[in-house]
Amino acid sequence: MASAAGAAPVPARTRYRLPQLTMARFVGRRSVRSGAIWGLVFGLYVYDNAFSFDTIARTASRRSSLLTAMAGNTGLKALLGDTRAITTRGGFIDWRAIGVITLVASIWGMLAATKTLRGEEAAGRWELFLAGQTTARRAAASTLAGLGAGAAAMYVITTILTVVVGTRPGVGISVGQSLFFGLAAVAGAAVFIAVGALASQVMPTRSRATGLAAAVFGVAFMLRALGDSAPAAHWLVYASPLGWIEQLRPLAGPQPLWLLPIVALTGLCVIAALLLADRDLGASVLADKDTAAPRLALLGSPALFTLRLSWASIASWLAAVAAAGL
C-alpha cells in the first residue's frame, strides 16, 4: 500500500487538437524557420540596394549617366530583368532586389516542395504518417499548408525590413509600397512551391521531380531573359511566371493586375497536385522502371566510372553556361 501510494501519478493522455493538421505543424516549423532566415537576407539586401543607389557615383548627374548606360546593357537585362526605371531609387531597387530575390525564392520553394513531398515519401516516413487517420490527399494539403507558412514568414520579415528601410531619410518607400514589394518578393516562392508539388506527383523520385521543376524554372527564366534582352521578342516576358513577377514593379509604377496570372498558375498547380496525390504510395503519373537492360559503358576504370556518374550534371551545367553566354 505504501509503495502504491508513493508511486508517481500516471500522466493523463495527451490530447492533440485537430490531429489531421499534424503534418502542417511539423512541416510548418521547419519551413517557417527557413523562410524567416531568407526573409532576413532579402530585407538586408533591400537595405543594401536602397543606400547603394547614392554611392554609385559622386554626383547625381554622373549617377544618372552611369545608370543610363547600364540600362542599355543586354547582359544585365537578361540576368536581372527590365531596366527601364533604374535611374530612380525605386526602379533601381525593383531591378536589382526583385531580380535577385525572385530567383532565390523560386529555387527555395521548388527544393522545399520536392524534398518535403516526394523526398519524405521515398525515405519511407510518409508511409508512417499515412498509417494514421488521414489520407494521401489530406496529407499533401497539410504539407502545402506548412510550406505556405514558410512563404508567409518570408513575406512578413521581408516586408517589415522594407518598411524600416523606407522610413530612412531620402529613401521614401511608403508602407503600402513595402507591403506590395514583399508580395512581389515571395511570389516566386509561392509559384514554385506549387510547381514542385505538382512535379512530386508526376515523377517517381525526388531527383526527377526536382529536375522537372528545375526545367520549368529554366524555361521561365529563359523566356524572361530573352524577352527583356531582345526588344523584338519582348512579348516572351508575358509568357513567363518570372516575367509576370517582374511586371509587378512594386516601387516603380505598381501593376497589381499581374498578380492574377500568378495566383491562377499557383492555384492550378496546387489543385492538380492534390488531385494526383490520391494514389498508391510510391506511385506517380510517370512510373519508374523496375528493370533495365545492363549498360556496361564507362566501367573500365574509376575515372571512367566517375565520368559516367556525373556526365548528366556536367552536360546540364555546360548547356546552362552556353545559354547564359548566348
CSV table of C-alpha atoms in Angstrom, one decimal, residues 19-33 116 120 125-126 129 142-143 145-147:
chain,number,residue,atom,x,y,z
A,19,PRO,CA,-4.6,15.8,-35.3
A,20,GLN,CA,-5.2,16.0,-39.1
A,21,LEU,CA,-3.0,19.1,-39.0
A,22,THR,CA,0.0,17.3,-37.5
A,23,MET,CA,1.8,17.3,-40.9
A,24,ALA,CA,1.1,21.0,-41.4
A,25,ARG,CA,2.5,21.8,-37.9
A,26,PHE,CA,5.6,19.6,-38.5
A,27,VAL,CA,6.4,21.0,-41.9
A,28,GLY,CA,5.5,24.5,-40.9
A,29,ARG,CA,8.0,24.6,-38.1
A,30,ARG,CA,10.8,23.8,-40.5
A,31,SER,CA,9.7,25.9,-43.3
A,32,VAL,CA,8.9,29.0,-41.1
A,33,ARG,CA,12.4,28.9,-39.7
A,116,THR,CA,9.0,17.5,-48.3
A,120,GLU,CA,9.8,12.2,-47.5
A,125,ARG,CA,8.5,8.5,-43.5
A,126,TRP,CA,5.4,9.3,-45.4
A,129,PHE,CA,2.2,9.2,-41.3
A,142,SER,CA,-1.3,19.8,-44.9
A,143,THR,CA,2.2,19.7,-46.3
A,145,ALA,CA,-0.1,24.5,-45.8
A,146,GLY,CA,3.1,24.1,-43.8
A,147,LEU,CA,5.2,25.2,-46.8
